[in-house]
């Protein structure tokens, strides 16, 4: 079986260095807010090209804390509108709702899966304050037009970079393009911890200080609590393990791009729509997502032939019970995407024969034959 993502194989590649880091933390006796966290925050800020990085418990917390900090800084008020792509993972919306802000759903570009820049301006009102830019599937969503719109309407750009560690726009890394950026280090991400973890990056000193304070019980001095904060901290162990994995991230992205290039060049089934790449350095291929009108049949066929796939995501946010207030909205592009997308195996540990098997199997899929089966 070709796994969609073989985490055992990925971890085995760095097992020795991960074990050394684990033992170092274990022997130190210091497990929260120590030198390992400080080192990783500095390394990841440098990687992203930002002045600041604050490690937090997970990617959802990272995004939620950004909006909470902006409220504490009087940059946002409850009820303000946040423009967000309608086909994103639900965490993007949850971070908005948690802060009593209002998500405004915008259809994506059917080719790139990212927010359709042509539809943004018509959704802007007096209450609009932020464009939440989700770099979905690993592809940069920033564009000159979005920057111009933000400047024209005095809007903040906040990045949801949970899937795009290492992608670039105009030679700048994702995570440094907006007012602040949220990252997830969920194990399946390109830079994944061995559990939940996340971070906020920014060049804004006050934003960084406020996020750091809120995430530590509202305190920047022990037992002194200026805000009604939460407990959302990246622990020493995950920070140490992430430092190990960060050192090889760029080479792993190169390998992902090699896999993606083979898929793009060699998959030629007329029933399959391949993803569109705006520019090569802007995509780190967290996921390789294809479309077909017979997605479920293709998924079954691939599984029968030893290939595991995943649907990202089967139900869009506006069709979830959590957001019944949006259930009346018609979003045909979003709904088409969620009904047709299928993610092929993608990682830096895929071997040539596995890549070839995926390509050949996809190319050999015949709708008529499959239905007869």
PDB file of C-alpha atoms in Angstrom, residues 66-262:
ATOM      1  CA  UNK A  66      -3.764  37.051  16.336  1.00  0.00           C
ATOM      2  CA  UNK A  67      -7.360  38.280  16.162  1.00  0.00           C
ATOM      3  CA  UNK A  68      -7.629  38.439  19.972  1.00  0.00           C
ATOM      4  CA  UNK A  69      -4.437  40.499  20.117  1.00  0.00           C
ATOM      5  CA  UNK A  70      -5.725  42.862  17.427  1.00  0.00           C
ATOM      6  CA  UNK A  71      -8.858  43.405  19.538  1.00  0.00           C
ATOM      7  CA  UNK A  72      -6.747  44.101  22.641  1.00  0.00           C
ATOM      8  CA  UNK A  73      -4.728  46.602  20.564  1.00  0.00           C
ATOM      9  CA  UNK A  74      -7.970  48.333  19.484  1.00  0.00           C
ATOM     10  CA  UNK A  75      -7.307  47.444  15.862  1.00  0.00           C
ATOM     11  CA  UNK A  76     -10.464  45.312  15.704  1.00  0.00           C
ATOM     12  CA  UNK A  77     -13.836  45.439  17.440  1.00  0.00           C
ATOM     13  CA  UNK A  78     -16.434  42.748  17.933  1.00  0.00           C
ATOM     14  CA  UNK A  79     -18.618  42.476  14.831  1.00  0.00           C
ATOM     15  CA  UNK A  80     -15.914  43.587  12.418  1.00  0.00           C
ATOM     16  CA  UNK A  81     -15.843  41.635   9.169  1.00  0.00           C
ATOM     17  CA  UNK A  82     -13.036  39.316   8.092  1.00  0.00           C
ATOM     18  CA  UNK A  83     -12.904  38.298   4.434  1.00  0.00           C
ATOM     19  CA  UNK A  84     -12.046  34.596   4.144  1.00  0.00           C
ATOM     20  CA  UNK A  85     -12.030  32.038   1.299  1.00  0.00           C
ATOM     21  CA  UNK A  86     -15.148  29.872   1.452  1.00  0.00           C
ATOM     22  CA  UNK A  87     -13.310  26.605   0.741  1.00  0.00           C
ATOM     23  CA  UNK A  88     -10.803  26.824   3.567  1.00  0.00           C
ATOM     24  CA  UNK A  89     -10.545  24.366   6.456  1.00  0.00           C
ATOM     25  CA  UNK A  90     -13.027  25.226   9.188  1.00  0.00           C
ATOM     26  CA  UNK A  91     -10.266  26.365  11.584  1.00  0.00           C
ATOM     27  CA  UNK A  92      -9.954  29.614   9.618  1.00  0.00           C
ATOM     28  CA  UNK A  93     -13.588  30.440  10.408  1.00  0.00           C
ATOM     29  CA  UNK A  94     -13.418  29.191  13.987  1.00  0.00           C
ATOM     30  CA  UNK A  95     -10.654  31.669  14.785  1.00  0.00           C
ATOM     31  CA  UNK A  96     -12.909  34.482  13.577  1.00  0.00           C
ATOM     32  CA  UNK A  97     -16.052  33.316  15.365  1.00  0.00           C
ATOM     33  CA  UNK A  98     -14.185  32.709  18.631  1.00  0.00           C
ATOM     34  CA  UNK A  99     -13.367  36.422  18.729  1.00  0.00           C
ATOM     35  CA  UNK A 100     -16.951  37.502  17.948  1.00  0.00           C
ATOM     36  CA  UNK A 101     -15.879  38.754  14.545  1.00  0.00           C
ATOM     37  CA  UNK A 102     -17.868  38.118  11.378  1.00  0.00           C
ATOM     38  CA  UNK A 103     -16.531  35.840   8.630  1.00  0.00           C
ATOM     39  CA  UNK A 104     -17.452  36.934   5.106  1.00  0.00           C
ATOM     40  CA  UNK A 105     -17.108  34.012   2.685  1.00  0.00           C
ATOM     41  CA  UNK A 106     -15.563  34.602  -0.725  1.00  0.00           C
ATOM     42  CA  UNK A 107     -15.449  32.072  -3.531  1.00  0.00           C
ATOM     43  CA  UNK A 108     -12.039  30.669  -4.543  1.00  0.00           C
ATOM     44  CA  UNK A 109     -10.374  30.601  -7.927  1.00  0.00           C
ATOM     45  CA  UNK A 110     -11.327  27.217  -9.409  1.00  0.00           C
ATOM     46  CA  UNK A 111      -7.799  26.770 -10.780  1.00  0.00           C
ATOM     47  CA  UNK A 112      -5.590  27.690  -7.809  1.00  0.00           C
ATOM     48  CA  UNK A 113      -8.093  26.929  -4.988  1.00  0.00           C
ATOM     49  CA  UNK A 114      -7.046  30.194  -3.306  1.00  0.00           C
ATOM     50  CA  UNK A 115      -9.279  33.229  -2.758  1.00  0.00           C
ATOM     51  CA  UNK A 116     -10.477  34.772  -6.030  1.00  0.00           C
ATOM     52  CA  UNK A 117      -8.951  38.244  -5.985  1.00  0.00           C
ATOM     53  CA  UNK A 118     -11.531  39.471  -8.523  1.00  0.00           C
ATOM     54  CA  UNK A 119     -14.344  38.925  -5.995  1.00  0.00           C
ATOM     55  CA  UNK A 120     -12.816  40.631  -2.981  1.00  0.00           C
ATOM     56  CA  UNK A 121     -13.660  44.281  -3.560  1.00  0.00           C
ATOM     57  CA  UNK A 122     -17.399  43.724  -3.992  1.00  0.00           C
ATOM     58  CA  UNK A 123     -17.506  42.184  -0.484  1.00  0.00           C
ATOM     59  CA  UNK A 124     -15.800  45.099   1.249  1.00  0.00           C
ATOM     60  CA  UNK A 125     -18.032  47.204   3.529  1.00  0.00           C
ATOM     61  CA  UNK A 126     -17.449  49.822   6.209  1.00  0.00           C
ATOM     62  CA  UNK A 127     -17.133  46.976   8.724  1.00  0.00           C
ATOM     63  CA  UNK A 128     -14.465  45.090   6.767  1.00  0.00           C
ATOM     64  CA  UNK A 129     -11.116  45.186   8.537  1.00  0.00           C
ATOM     65  CA  UNK A 130      -9.080  42.122   7.479  1.00  0.00           C
ATOM     66  CA  UNK A 131      -8.376  39.949   4.466  1.00  0.00           C
ATOM     67  CA  UNK A 132      -7.547  36.515   5.845  1.00  0.00           C
ATOM     68  CA  UNK A 133      -5.221  35.113   3.224  1.00  0.00           C
ATOM     69  CA  UNK A 134      -5.212  31.303   3.335  1.00  0.00           C
ATOM     70  CA  UNK A 135      -2.320  29.744   1.415  1.00  0.00           C
ATOM     71  CA  UNK A 136      -4.329  26.608   0.742  1.00  0.00           C
ATOM     72  CA  UNK A 137      -2.673  23.279  -0.101  1.00  0.00           C
ATOM     73  CA  UNK A 138       0.749  24.979   0.074  1.00  0.00           C
ATOM     74  CA  UNK A 139       0.338  27.595  -2.676  1.00  0.00           C
ATOM     75  CA  UNK A 140       0.906  31.293  -2.042  1.00  0.00           C
ATOM     76  CA  UNK A 141      -2.341  33.284  -2.172  1.00  0.00           C
ATOM     77  CA  UNK A 142      -0.815  36.769  -2.114  1.00  0.00           C
ATOM     78  CA  UNK A 143      -0.883  38.914  -5.256  1.00  0.00           C
ATOM     79  CA  UNK A 144      -0.167  42.537  -6.239  1.00  0.00           C
ATOM     80  CA  UNK A 145      -3.933  43.110  -6.636  1.00  0.00           C
ATOM     81  CA  UNK A 146      -4.650  41.944  -3.084  1.00  0.00           C
ATOM     82  CA  UNK A 147      -1.926  44.251  -1.745  1.00  0.00           C
ATOM     83  CA  UNK A 148      -3.438  47.151  -3.714  1.00  0.00           C
ATOM     84  CA  UNK A 149      -6.930  46.380  -2.398  1.00  0.00           C
ATOM     85  CA  UNK A 150      -5.681  46.239   1.183  1.00  0.00           C
ATOM     86  CA  UNK A 151      -3.914  49.576   0.784  1.00  0.00           C
ATOM     87  CA  UNK A 152      -6.878  51.190  -1.002  1.00  0.00           C
ATOM     88  CA  UNK A 153      -9.391  50.189   1.676  1.00  0.00           C
ATOM     89  CA  UNK A 154      -7.044  50.369   4.677  1.00  0.00           C
ATOM     90  CA  UNK A 155      -7.367  46.663   5.446  1.00  0.00           C
ATOM     91  CA  UNK A 156      -5.040  44.383   7.387  1.00  0.00           C
ATOM     92  CA  UNK A 157      -3.748  41.244   5.702  1.00  0.00           C
ATOM     93  CA  UNK A 158      -3.458  38.289   8.073  1.00  0.00           C
ATOM     94  CA  UNK A 159      -1.946  35.065   6.735  1.00  0.00           C
ATOM     95  CA  UNK A 160      -3.216  31.581   7.472  1.00  0.00           C
ATOM     96  CA  UNK A 161       0.031  29.808   6.614  1.00  0.00           C
ATOM     97  CA  UNK A 162      -0.837  26.456   8.176  1.00  0.00           C
ATOM     98  CA  UNK A 163      -0.129  24.575   4.940  1.00  0.00           C
ATOM     99  CA  UNK A 164       2.548  26.702   3.292  1.00  0.00           C
ATOM    100  CA  UNK A 165       5.778  26.701   5.331  1.00  0.00           C
ATOM    101  CA  UNK A 166       8.558  27.827   2.999  1.00  0.00           C
ATOM    102  CA  UNK A 167       6.500  29.122   0.065  1.00  0.00           C
ATOM    103  CA  UNK A 168       7.467  32.542  -1.290  1.00  0.00           C
ATOM    104  CA  UNK A 169       5.987  35.627  -2.944  1.00  0.00           C
ATOM    105  CA  UNK A 170       8.273  38.167  -4.614  1.00  0.00           C
ATOM    106  CA  UNK A 171      11.273  36.478  -2.950  1.00  0.00           C
ATOM    107  CA  UNK A 172       9.728  36.885   0.517  1.00  0.00           C
ATOM    108  CA  UNK A 173       8.662  33.911   2.605  1.00  0.00           C
ATOM    109  CA  UNK A 174       5.088  33.180   3.548  1.00  0.00           C
ATOM    110  CA  UNK A 175       4.649  34.335   7.133  1.00  0.00           C
ATOM    111  CA  UNK A 176       6.252  37.715   6.471  1.00  0.00           C
ATOM    112  CA  UNK A 177       3.784  39.121   3.932  1.00  0.00           C
ATOM    113  CA  UNK A 178       1.027  40.499   6.159  1.00  0.00           C
ATOM    114  CA  UNK A 179       0.444  42.055   9.559  1.00  0.00           C
ATOM    115  CA  UNK A 180       0.832  38.640  11.172  1.00  0.00           C
ATOM    116  CA  UNK A 181       0.767  34.981  10.209  1.00  0.00           C
ATOM    117  CA  UNK A 182      -0.451  31.783  11.841  1.00  0.00           C
ATOM    118  CA  UNK A 183       1.359  28.461  11.372  1.00  0.00           C
ATOM    119  CA  UNK A 184       0.369  24.935  12.286  1.00  0.00           C
ATOM    120  CA  UNK A 185       2.922  22.220  13.012  1.00  0.00           C
ATOM    121  CA  UNK A 186       0.362  19.415  13.052  1.00  0.00           C
ATOM    122  CA  UNK A 187       2.260  16.161  12.311  1.00  0.00           C
ATOM    123  CA  UNK A 188       1.061  15.985   8.695  1.00  0.00           C
ATOM    124  CA  UNK A 189       2.310  19.463   7.765  1.00  0.00           C
ATOM    125  CA  UNK A 190       5.479  20.004   5.745  1.00  0.00           C
ATOM    126  CA  UNK A 191       7.061  21.086   9.027  1.00  0.00           C
ATOM    127  CA  UNK A 192       5.311  18.820  11.515  1.00  0.00           C
ATOM    128  CA  UNK A 193       5.791  18.200  15.209  1.00  0.00           C
ATOM    129  CA  UNK A 194       5.049  14.874  16.900  1.00  0.00           C
ATOM    130  CA  UNK A 195       1.743  16.261  18.124  1.00  0.00           C
ATOM    131  CA  UNK A 196      -0.108  19.577  18.030  1.00  0.00           C
ATOM    132  CA  UNK A 197       1.961  22.756  17.839  1.00  0.00           C
ATOM    133  CA  UNK A 198       1.804  26.184  16.212  1.00  0.00           C
ATOM    134  CA  UNK A 199       3.357  29.634  15.951  1.00  0.00           C
ATOM    135  CA  UNK A 200       2.645  33.279  15.185  1.00  0.00           C
ATOM    136  CA  UNK A 201       5.111  35.276  13.106  1.00  0.00           C
ATOM    137  CA  UNK A 202       5.092  39.042  12.647  1.00  0.00           C
ATOM    138  CA  UNK A 203       7.242  42.127  12.209  1.00  0.00           C
ATOM    139  CA  UNK A 204       5.008  44.113  14.562  1.00  0.00           C
ATOM    140  CA  UNK A 205       6.497  44.330  18.057  1.00  0.00           C
ATOM    141  CA  UNK A 206       3.282  45.161  19.918  1.00  0.00           C
ATOM    142  CA  UNK A 207       1.356  42.382  18.183  1.00  0.00           C
ATOM    143  CA  UNK A 208       4.050  39.902  19.159  1.00  0.00           C
ATOM    144  CA  UNK A 209       4.108  41.080  22.786  1.00  0.00           C
ATOM    145  CA  UNK A 210       0.323  40.920  23.012  1.00  0.00           C
ATOM    146  CA  UNK A 211       0.094  37.423  21.517  1.00  0.00           C
ATOM    147  CA  UNK A 212       2.837  36.233  23.851  1.00  0.00           C
ATOM    148  CA  UNK A 213       1.064  37.723  26.862  1.00  0.00           C
ATOM    149  CA  UNK A 214      -2.395  36.362  26.011  1.00  0.00           C
ATOM    150  CA  UNK A 215      -1.001  32.884  25.329  1.00  0.00           C
ATOM    151  CA  UNK A 216       0.610  32.816  28.788  1.00  0.00           C
ATOM    152  CA  UNK A 217      -2.458  33.404  30.973  1.00  0.00           C
ATOM    153  CA  UNK A 218      -2.436  37.103  30.089  1.00  0.00           C
ATOM    154  CA  UNK A 219       0.921  37.504  31.799  1.00  0.00           C
ATOM    155  CA  UNK A 220       4.393  38.628  30.817  1.00  0.00           C
ATOM    156  CA  UNK A 221       5.606  38.561  34.419  1.00  0.00           C
ATOM    157  CA  UNK A 222       4.969  35.554  36.630  1.00  0.00           C
ATOM    158  CA  UNK A 223       1.793  35.876  38.715  1.00  0.00           C
ATOM    159  CA  UNK A 224       1.035  39.324  37.221  1.00  0.00           C
ATOM    160  CA  UNK A 225      -1.957  39.056  34.851  1.00  0.00           C
ATOM    161  CA  UNK A 226      -2.811  42.125  32.794  1.00  0.00           C
ATOM    162  CA  UNK A 227      -5.253  40.364  30.464  1.00  0.00           C
ATOM    163  CA  UNK A 228      -7.757  37.518  30.677  1.00  0.00           C
ATOM    164  CA  UNK A 229      -5.470  35.180  28.814  1.00  0.00           C
ATOM    165  CA  UNK A 230      -5.312  31.515  27.925  1.00  0.00           C
ATOM    166  CA  UNK A 231      -2.774  28.723  28.173  1.00  0.00           C
ATOM    167  CA  UNK A 232      -1.429  28.144  24.659  1.00  0.00           C
ATOM    168  CA  UNK A 233       2.305  27.514  24.701  1.00  0.00           C
ATOM    169  CA  UNK A 234       4.691  25.525  22.553  1.00  0.00           C
ATOM    170  CA  UNK A 235       6.507  23.211  24.957  1.00  0.00           C
ATOM    171  CA  UNK A 236      10.242  22.584  25.071  1.00  0.00           C
ATOM    172  CA  UNK A 237      10.051  19.091  23.604  1.00  0.00           C
ATOM    173  CA  UNK A 238       8.123  20.055  20.486  1.00  0.00           C
ATOM    174  CA  UNK A 239      10.327  23.124  20.028  1.00  0.00           C
ATOM    175  CA  UNK A 240      13.453  20.953  20.125  1.00  0.00           C
ATOM    176  CA  UNK A 241      12.002  18.433  17.679  1.00  0.00           C
ATOM    177  CA  UNK A 242      10.861  21.203  15.336  1.00  0.00           C
ATOM    178  CA  UNK A 243      14.356  22.696  15.316  1.00  0.00           C
ATOM    179  CA  UNK A 244      15.689  19.354  14.114  1.00  0.00           C
ATOM    180  CA  UNK A 245      13.066  19.110  11.383  1.00  0.00           C
ATOM    181  CA  UNK A 246      13.423  22.742  10.305  1.00  0.00           C
ATOM    182  CA  UNK A 247      17.044  22.108   9.317  1.00  0.00           C
ATOM    183  CA  UNK A 248      15.952  19.823   6.462  1.00  0.00           C
ATOM    184  CA  UNK A 249      12.722  21.560   5.434  1.00  0.00           C
ATOM    185  CA  UNK A 250      14.094  23.261   2.324  1.00  0.00           C
ATOM    186  CA  UNK A 251      15.508  20.032   0.892  1.00  0.00           C
ATOM    187  CA  UNK A 252      12.249  18.240   1.667  1.00  0.00           C
ATOM    188  CA  UNK A 253      10.311  20.950  -0.180  1.00  0.00           C
ATOM    189  CA  UNK A 254      12.601  20.408  -3.177  1.00  0.00           C
ATOM    190  CA  UNK A 255      11.697  16.725  -3.146  1.00  0.00           C
ATOM    191  CA  UNK A 256       7.988  17.515  -2.912  1.00  0.00           C
ATOM    192  CA  UNK A 257       8.395  19.745  -5.957  1.00  0.00           C
ATOM    193  CA  UNK A 258      10.084  16.859  -7.769  1.00  0.00           C
ATOM    194  CA  UNK A 259       7.080  14.634  -7.037  1.00  0.00           C
ATOM    195  CA  UNK A 260       4.658  17.379  -8.102  1.00  0.00           C
ATOM    196  CA  UNK A 261       6.565  17.969 -11.336  1.00  0.00           C
ATOM    197  CA  UNK A 262       6.307  14.302 -12.237  1.00  0.00           C
TER     198      UNK A 262
END
